């Protein structure tokens, strides 16, 4: 496993629509492993491949708290097959938008079909934080960021802030 660099706002790769994974092979599993190490190091609870600059439909989630046993969920080619009408609000953050947090409302429960670690078809009924986290990561695969779900004013403010920071970093 090796650490990869996390892409941050305003890098345009974050707005790309990721391509489906053709085969879950050793190369794909190597990417998942690297993503996992990168996410634990950050630390974070979810990471999409595009956040390490690889626009392919792969993500990982692990909600285990520090000190708890790690329980990574490896997801490729996810498809949300059902979303509840009921919504939940969570304060979200993103490793690609460091130190910025906002409340986001999303369906409280989802059903998901996806391809797992061995290339096997999987289904999952997710609720609570897991449902929110999966929706956040699946958004990434479609070039969507959590700031797209907040008010335009707040979104423009954070985009401006990161664009300015990037500019200053390049001087
Ligand atoms: Zn994110």
PDB file of C-alpha atoms and ligand atoms in Angstrom:
ATOM      1  CA  UNK A   1       0.000   0.000   0.000  1.00  0.00           C
ATOM      2  CA  UNK A   2       1.157   3.511  -0.586  1.00  0.00           C
ATOM      3  CA  UNK A   3      -0.094   6.959   0.219  1.00  0.00           C
ATOM      4  CA  UNK A   4      -1.472   9.022  -2.620  1.00  0.00           C
ATOM      5  CA  UNK A   5      -1.948  12.772  -2.820  1.00  0.00           C
ATOM      6  CA  UNK A   6      -5.489  13.977  -2.249  1.00  0.00           C
ATOM      7  CA  UNK A   7      -6.743  16.359  -4.904  1.00  0.00           C
ATOM      8  CA  UNK A   8      -8.339  19.500  -3.482  1.00  0.00           C
ATOM      9  CA  UNK A   9     -10.629  22.278  -4.666  1.00  0.00           C
ATOM     10  CA  UNK A  10     -10.464  23.911  -7.227  1.00  0.00           C
ATOM     11  CA  UNK A  11      -8.713  21.102  -9.177  1.00  0.00           C
ATOM     12  CA  UNK A  12     -10.933  20.471 -12.252  1.00  0.00           C
ATOM     13  CA  UNK A  13     -10.491  16.677 -11.979  1.00  0.00           C
ATOM     14  CA  UNK A  14     -13.020  16.823  -9.111  1.00  0.00           C
ATOM     15  CA  UNK A  15     -15.660  17.878 -11.655  1.00  0.00           C
ATOM     16  CA  UNK A  16     -15.010  14.948 -14.001  1.00  0.00           C
ATOM     17  CA  UNK A  17     -17.528  12.151 -14.354  1.00  0.00           C
ATOM     18  CA  UNK A  18     -15.696   8.939 -13.431  1.00  0.00           C
ATOM     19  CA  UNK A  19     -15.679   5.953 -15.801  1.00  0.00           C
ATOM     20  CA  UNK A  20     -17.058   2.528 -14.841  1.00  0.00           C
ATOM     21  CA  UNK A  21     -14.566  -0.101 -13.667  1.00  0.00           C
ATOM     22  CA  UNK A  22     -14.324  -2.790 -16.327  1.00  0.00           C
ATOM     23  CA  UNK A  23     -12.800  -5.465 -14.137  1.00  0.00           C
ATOM     24  CA  UNK A  24     -12.045  -5.674 -10.434  1.00  0.00           C
ATOM     25  CA  UNK A  25      -8.540  -7.109 -10.777  1.00  0.00           C
ATOM     26  CA  UNK A  26      -5.299  -6.812  -8.821  1.00  0.00           C
ATOM     27  CA  UNK A  27      -4.734  -3.332 -10.224  1.00  0.00           C
ATOM     28  CA  UNK A  28      -8.144  -2.175  -9.002  1.00  0.00           C
ATOM     29  CA  UNK A  29      -7.525  -3.756  -5.587  1.00  0.00           C
ATOM     30  CA  UNK A  30      -4.142  -1.992  -5.399  1.00  0.00           C
ATOM     31  CA  UNK A  31      -5.926   1.309  -5.985  1.00  0.00           C
ATOM     32  CA  UNK A  32      -8.469   0.467  -3.257  1.00  0.00           C
ATOM     33  CA  UNK A  33      -5.628  -0.388  -0.874  1.00  0.00           C
ATOM     34  CA  UNK A  34      -3.831   2.866  -1.612  1.00  0.00           C
ATOM     35  CA  UNK A  35      -7.066   4.806  -1.187  1.00  0.00           C
ATOM     36  CA  UNK A  36      -7.644   3.078   2.146  1.00  0.00           C
ATOM     37  CA  UNK A  37      -4.205   3.970   3.465  1.00  0.00           C
ATOM     38  CA  UNK A  38      -4.622   7.532   2.219  1.00  0.00           C
ATOM     39  CA  UNK A  39      -8.044   7.847   3.869  1.00  0.00           C
ATOM     40  CA  UNK A  40      -6.884   6.442   7.241  1.00  0.00           C
ATOM     41  CA  UNK A  41      -3.879   8.748   7.152  1.00  0.00           C
ATOM     42  CA  UNK A  42      -5.965  11.866   6.446  1.00  0.00           C
ATOM     43  CA  UNK A  43      -8.077  10.791   8.463  1.00  0.00           C
ATOM     44  CA  UNK A  44     -11.481  10.521   6.828  1.00  0.00           C
ATOM     45  CA  UNK A  45     -14.476   8.156   6.630  1.00  0.00           C
ATOM     46  CA  UNK A  46     -14.885   8.005   2.860  1.00  0.00           C
ATOM     47  CA  UNK A  47     -12.847   8.510  -0.291  1.00  0.00           C
ATOM     48  CA  UNK A  48     -13.602   8.292  -4.003  1.00  0.00           C
ATOM     49  CA  UNK A  49     -10.897   7.353  -6.529  1.00  0.00           C
ATOM     50  CA  UNK A  50     -11.253  10.697  -8.290  1.00  0.00           C
ATOM     51  CA  UNK A  51     -10.028  12.335  -5.062  1.00  0.00           C
ATOM     52  CA  UNK A  52      -6.634  10.725  -5.661  1.00  0.00           C
ATOM     53  CA  UNK A  53      -6.815  11.830  -9.295  1.00  0.00           C
ATOM     54  CA  UNK A  54      -8.162   8.586 -10.794  1.00  0.00           C
ATOM     55  CA  UNK A  55     -11.590   9.225 -12.355  1.00  0.00           C
ATOM     56  CA  UNK A  56     -12.888   5.674 -12.096  1.00  0.00           C
ATOM     57  CA  UNK A  57     -16.081   4.584 -10.308  1.00  0.00           C
ATOM     58  CA  UNK A  58     -14.505   3.239  -7.131  1.00  0.00           C
ATOM     59  CA  UNK A  59     -14.872   4.378  -3.541  1.00  0.00           C
ATOM     60  CA  UNK A  60     -14.240   3.269   0.007  1.00  0.00           C
ATOM     61  CA  UNK A  61     -16.022   3.957   3.264  1.00  0.00           C
ATOM     62  CA  UNK A  62     -15.081   3.099   6.835  1.00  0.00           C
ATOM     63  CA  UNK A  63     -17.094   4.585   9.678  1.00  0.00           C
ATOM     64  CA  UNK A  64     -15.055   2.897  12.451  1.00  0.00           C
ATOM     65  CA  UNK A  65     -13.983   5.409  15.077  1.00  0.00           C
ATOM     66  CA  UNK A  66     -10.422   5.672  16.325  1.00  0.00           C
ATOM     67  CA  UNK A  67      -9.557   2.604  18.399  1.00  0.00           C
ATOM     68  CA  UNK A  68     -12.398   0.569  16.907  1.00  0.00           C
ATOM     69  CA  UNK A  69     -11.808  -2.341  14.585  1.00  0.00           C
ATOM     70  CA  UNK A  70     -11.571  -1.158  11.000  1.00  0.00           C
ATOM     71  CA  UNK A  71     -14.379  -2.234   8.710  1.00  0.00           C
ATOM     72  CA  UNK A  72     -13.658  -0.970   5.217  1.00  0.00           C
ATOM     73  CA  UNK A  73     -16.348  -1.183   2.581  1.00  0.00           C
ATOM     74  CA  UNK A  74     -14.989  -1.460  -0.968  1.00  0.00           C
ATOM     75  CA  UNK A  75     -17.405  -0.249  -3.635  1.00  0.00           C
ATOM     76  CA  UNK A  76     -17.090  -0.242  -7.425  1.00  0.00           C
ATOM     77  CA  UNK A  77     -19.695   0.839  -9.978  1.00  0.00           C
ATOM     78  CA  UNK A  78     -22.318   1.764  -7.365  1.00  0.00           C
ATOM     79  CA  UNK A  79     -25.908   2.302  -8.395  1.00  0.00           C
ATOM     80  CA  UNK A  80     -28.524   3.724  -6.041  1.00  0.00           C
ATOM     81  CA  UNK A  81     -31.638   1.646  -6.739  1.00  0.00           C
ATOM     82  CA  UNK A  82     -33.901   3.272  -4.138  1.00  0.00           C
ATOM     83  CA  UNK A  83     -33.848   6.370  -1.909  1.00  0.00           C
ATOM     84  CA  UNK A  84     -36.195   7.113   0.979  1.00  0.00           C
ATOM     85  CA  UNK A  85     -38.407  10.166   0.866  1.00  0.00           C
ATOM     86  CA  UNK A  86     -37.385  10.928   4.431  1.00  0.00           C
ATOM     87  CA  UNK A  87     -34.323  13.122   4.651  1.00  0.00           C
ATOM     88  CA  UNK A  88     -31.563  13.404   7.231  1.00  0.00           C
ATOM     89  CA  UNK A  89     -29.275  16.319   7.970  1.00  0.00           C
ATOM     90  CA  UNK A  90     -25.612  15.752   8.700  1.00  0.00           C
ATOM     91  CA  UNK A  91     -22.729  18.155   8.952  1.00  0.00           C
ATOM     92  CA  UNK A  92     -20.506  17.093   6.070  1.00  0.00           C
ATOM     93  CA  UNK A  93     -16.889  17.683   5.270  1.00  0.00           C
ATOM     94  CA  UNK A  94     -14.657  16.481   2.462  1.00  0.00           C
ATOM     95  CA  UNK A  95     -10.965  15.616   2.255  1.00  0.00           C
ATOM     96  CA  UNK A  96     -10.895  17.589  -1.006  1.00  0.00           C
ATOM     97  CA  UNK A  97     -12.288  20.695   0.725  1.00  0.00           C
ATOM     98  CA  UNK A  98     -10.262  20.698   3.960  1.00  0.00           C
ATOM     99  CA  UNK A  99     -11.564  22.359   7.095  1.00  0.00           C
ATOM    100  CA  UNK A 100     -14.937  23.323   5.645  1.00  0.00           C
ATOM    101  CA  UNK A 101     -18.126  21.851   7.102  1.00  0.00           C
ATOM    102  CA  UNK A 102     -21.789  22.469   6.355  1.00  0.00           C
ATOM    103  CA  UNK A 103     -25.130  20.810   7.025  1.00  0.00           C
ATOM    104  CA  UNK A 104     -26.443  18.831   4.059  1.00  0.00           C
ATOM    105  CA  UNK A 105     -29.838  17.208   3.701  1.00  0.00           C
ATOM    106  CA  UNK A 106     -30.025  13.873   1.866  1.00  0.00           C
ATOM    107  CA  UNK A 107     -32.322  10.823   1.758  1.00  0.00           C
ATOM    108  CA  UNK A 108     -32.014   9.004   5.129  1.00  0.00           C
ATOM    109  CA  UNK A 109     -31.919   5.543   3.564  1.00  0.00           C
ATOM    110  CA  UNK A 110     -30.756   4.143   0.263  1.00  0.00           C
ATOM    111  CA  UNK A 111     -30.498   0.802  -1.452  1.00  0.00           C
ATOM    112  CA  UNK A 112     -27.386   0.238  -3.440  1.00  0.00           C
ATOM    113  CA  UNK A 113     -26.088  -2.323  -5.880  1.00  0.00           C
ATOM    114  CA  UNK A 114     -22.360  -2.407  -6.499  1.00  0.00           C
ATOM    115  CA  UNK A 115     -19.361  -4.603  -7.217  1.00  0.00           C
ATOM    116  CA  UNK A 116     -17.252  -5.717  -4.253  1.00  0.00           C
ATOM    117  CA  UNK A 117     -13.632  -6.636  -3.503  1.00  0.00           C
ATOM    118  CA  UNK A 118     -13.763  -9.986  -5.348  1.00  0.00           C
ATOM    119  CA  UNK A 119     -15.642  -8.558  -8.309  1.00  0.00           C
ATOM    120  CA  UNK A 120     -18.880  -9.991  -6.934  1.00  0.00           C
ATOM    121  CA  UNK A 121     -22.284  -8.305  -7.254  1.00  0.00           C
ATOM    122  CA  UNK A 122     -23.427  -6.891  -3.910  1.00  0.00           C
ATOM    123  CA  UNK A 123     -26.488  -5.182  -2.504  1.00  0.00           C
ATOM    124  CA  UNK A 124     -26.732  -2.983   0.529  1.00  0.00           C
ATOM    125  CA  UNK A 125     -29.449  -1.195   2.444  1.00  0.00           C
ATOM    126  CA  UNK A 126     -27.761   1.770   4.119  1.00  0.00           C
ATOM    127  CA  UNK A 127     -29.154   4.038   6.817  1.00  0.00           C
ATOM    128  CA  UNK A 128     -27.864   6.838   9.034  1.00  0.00           C
ATOM    129  CA  UNK A 129     -24.329   8.125   8.554  1.00  0.00           C
ATOM    130  CA  UNK A 130     -23.482   5.259   6.186  1.00  0.00           C
ATOM    131  CA  UNK A 131     -26.279   6.313   3.805  1.00  0.00           C
ATOM    132  CA  UNK A 132     -25.077   9.917   3.880  1.00  0.00           C
ATOM    133  CA  UNK A 133     -21.443   8.973   3.408  1.00  0.00           C
ATOM    134  CA  UNK A 134     -22.195   6.680   0.454  1.00  0.00           C
ATOM    135  CA  UNK A 135     -24.274   9.369  -1.244  1.00  0.00           C
ATOM    136  CA  UNK A 136     -21.467  11.888  -0.712  1.00  0.00           C
ATOM    137  CA  UNK A 137     -18.917   9.519  -2.284  1.00  0.00           C
ATOM    138  CA  UNK A 138     -21.201   8.509  -5.171  1.00  0.00           C
ATOM    139  CA  UNK A 139     -21.674  12.220  -5.887  1.00  0.00           C
ATOM    140  CA  UNK A 140     -17.906  12.433  -6.374  1.00  0.00           C
ATOM    141  CA  UNK A 141     -18.140   9.838  -9.149  1.00  0.00           C
ATOM    142  CA  UNK A 142     -20.498  12.193 -10.949  1.00  0.00           C
ATOM    143  CA  UNK A 143     -18.335  15.285 -10.451  1.00  0.00           C
ATOM    144  CA  UNK A 144     -20.635  16.559  -7.704  1.00  0.00           C
ATOM    145  CA  UNK A 145     -19.311  17.978  -4.426  1.00  0.00           C
ATOM    146  CA  UNK A 146     -21.183  18.387  -1.152  1.00  0.00           C
ATOM    147  CA  UNK A 147     -20.951  22.157  -1.534  1.00  0.00           C
ATOM    148  CA  UNK A 148     -23.308  21.779  -4.500  1.00  0.00           C
ATOM    149  CA  UNK A 149     -26.002  20.906  -1.941  1.00  0.00           C
ATOM    150  CA  UNK A 150     -25.580  24.086   0.144  1.00  0.00           C
ATOM    151  CA  UNK A 151     -26.684  27.654  -0.591  1.00  0.00           C
ATOM    152  CA  UNK A 152     -25.178  29.341  -3.619  1.00  0.00           C
ATOM    153  CA  UNK A 153     -23.818  32.148  -1.475  1.00  0.00           C
ATOM    154  CA  UNK A 154     -21.939  29.761   0.834  1.00  0.00           C
ATOM    155  CA  UNK A 155     -20.733  27.705  -2.112  1.00  0.00           C
ATOM    156  CA  UNK A 156     -19.365  30.701  -3.994  1.00  0.00           C
ATOM    157  CA  UNK A 157     -17.639  31.901  -0.846  1.00  0.00           C
ATOM    158  CA  UNK A 158     -15.817  28.609  -0.256  1.00  0.00           C
ATOM    159  CA  UNK A 159     -14.853  28.211  -3.935  1.00  0.00           C
ATOM    160  CA  UNK A 160     -13.416  31.730  -3.920  1.00  0.00           C
ATOM    161  CA  UNK A 161     -11.504  31.024  -0.721  1.00  0.00           C
ATOM    162  CA  UNK A 162      -9.877  27.873  -2.141  1.00  0.00           C
ATOM    163  CA  UNK A 163      -9.119  29.518  -5.501  1.00  0.00           C
ATOM    164  CA  UNK A 164      -7.376  32.346  -3.653  1.00  0.00           C
ATOM    165  CA  UNK A 165      -5.413  29.933  -1.455  1.00  0.00           C
ATOM    166  CA  UNK A 166      -4.257  28.036  -4.549  1.00  0.00           C
ATOM    167  CA  UNK A 167      -3.128  31.265  -6.212  1.00  0.00           C
ATOM    168  CA  UNK A 168      -1.172  32.339  -3.142  1.00  0.00           C
ATOM    169  CA  UNK A 169       0.436  28.916  -2.951  1.00  0.00           C
ATOM    170  CA  UNK A 170       1.710  29.316  -6.477  1.00  0.00           C
ATOM    171  CA  UNK A 171       3.387  32.710  -5.939  1.00  0.00           C
TER     172      UNK A 171
HETATM  173 ZN1  LIG B   1     -15.837  14.300  -0.423  1.00  0.00          ZN
END
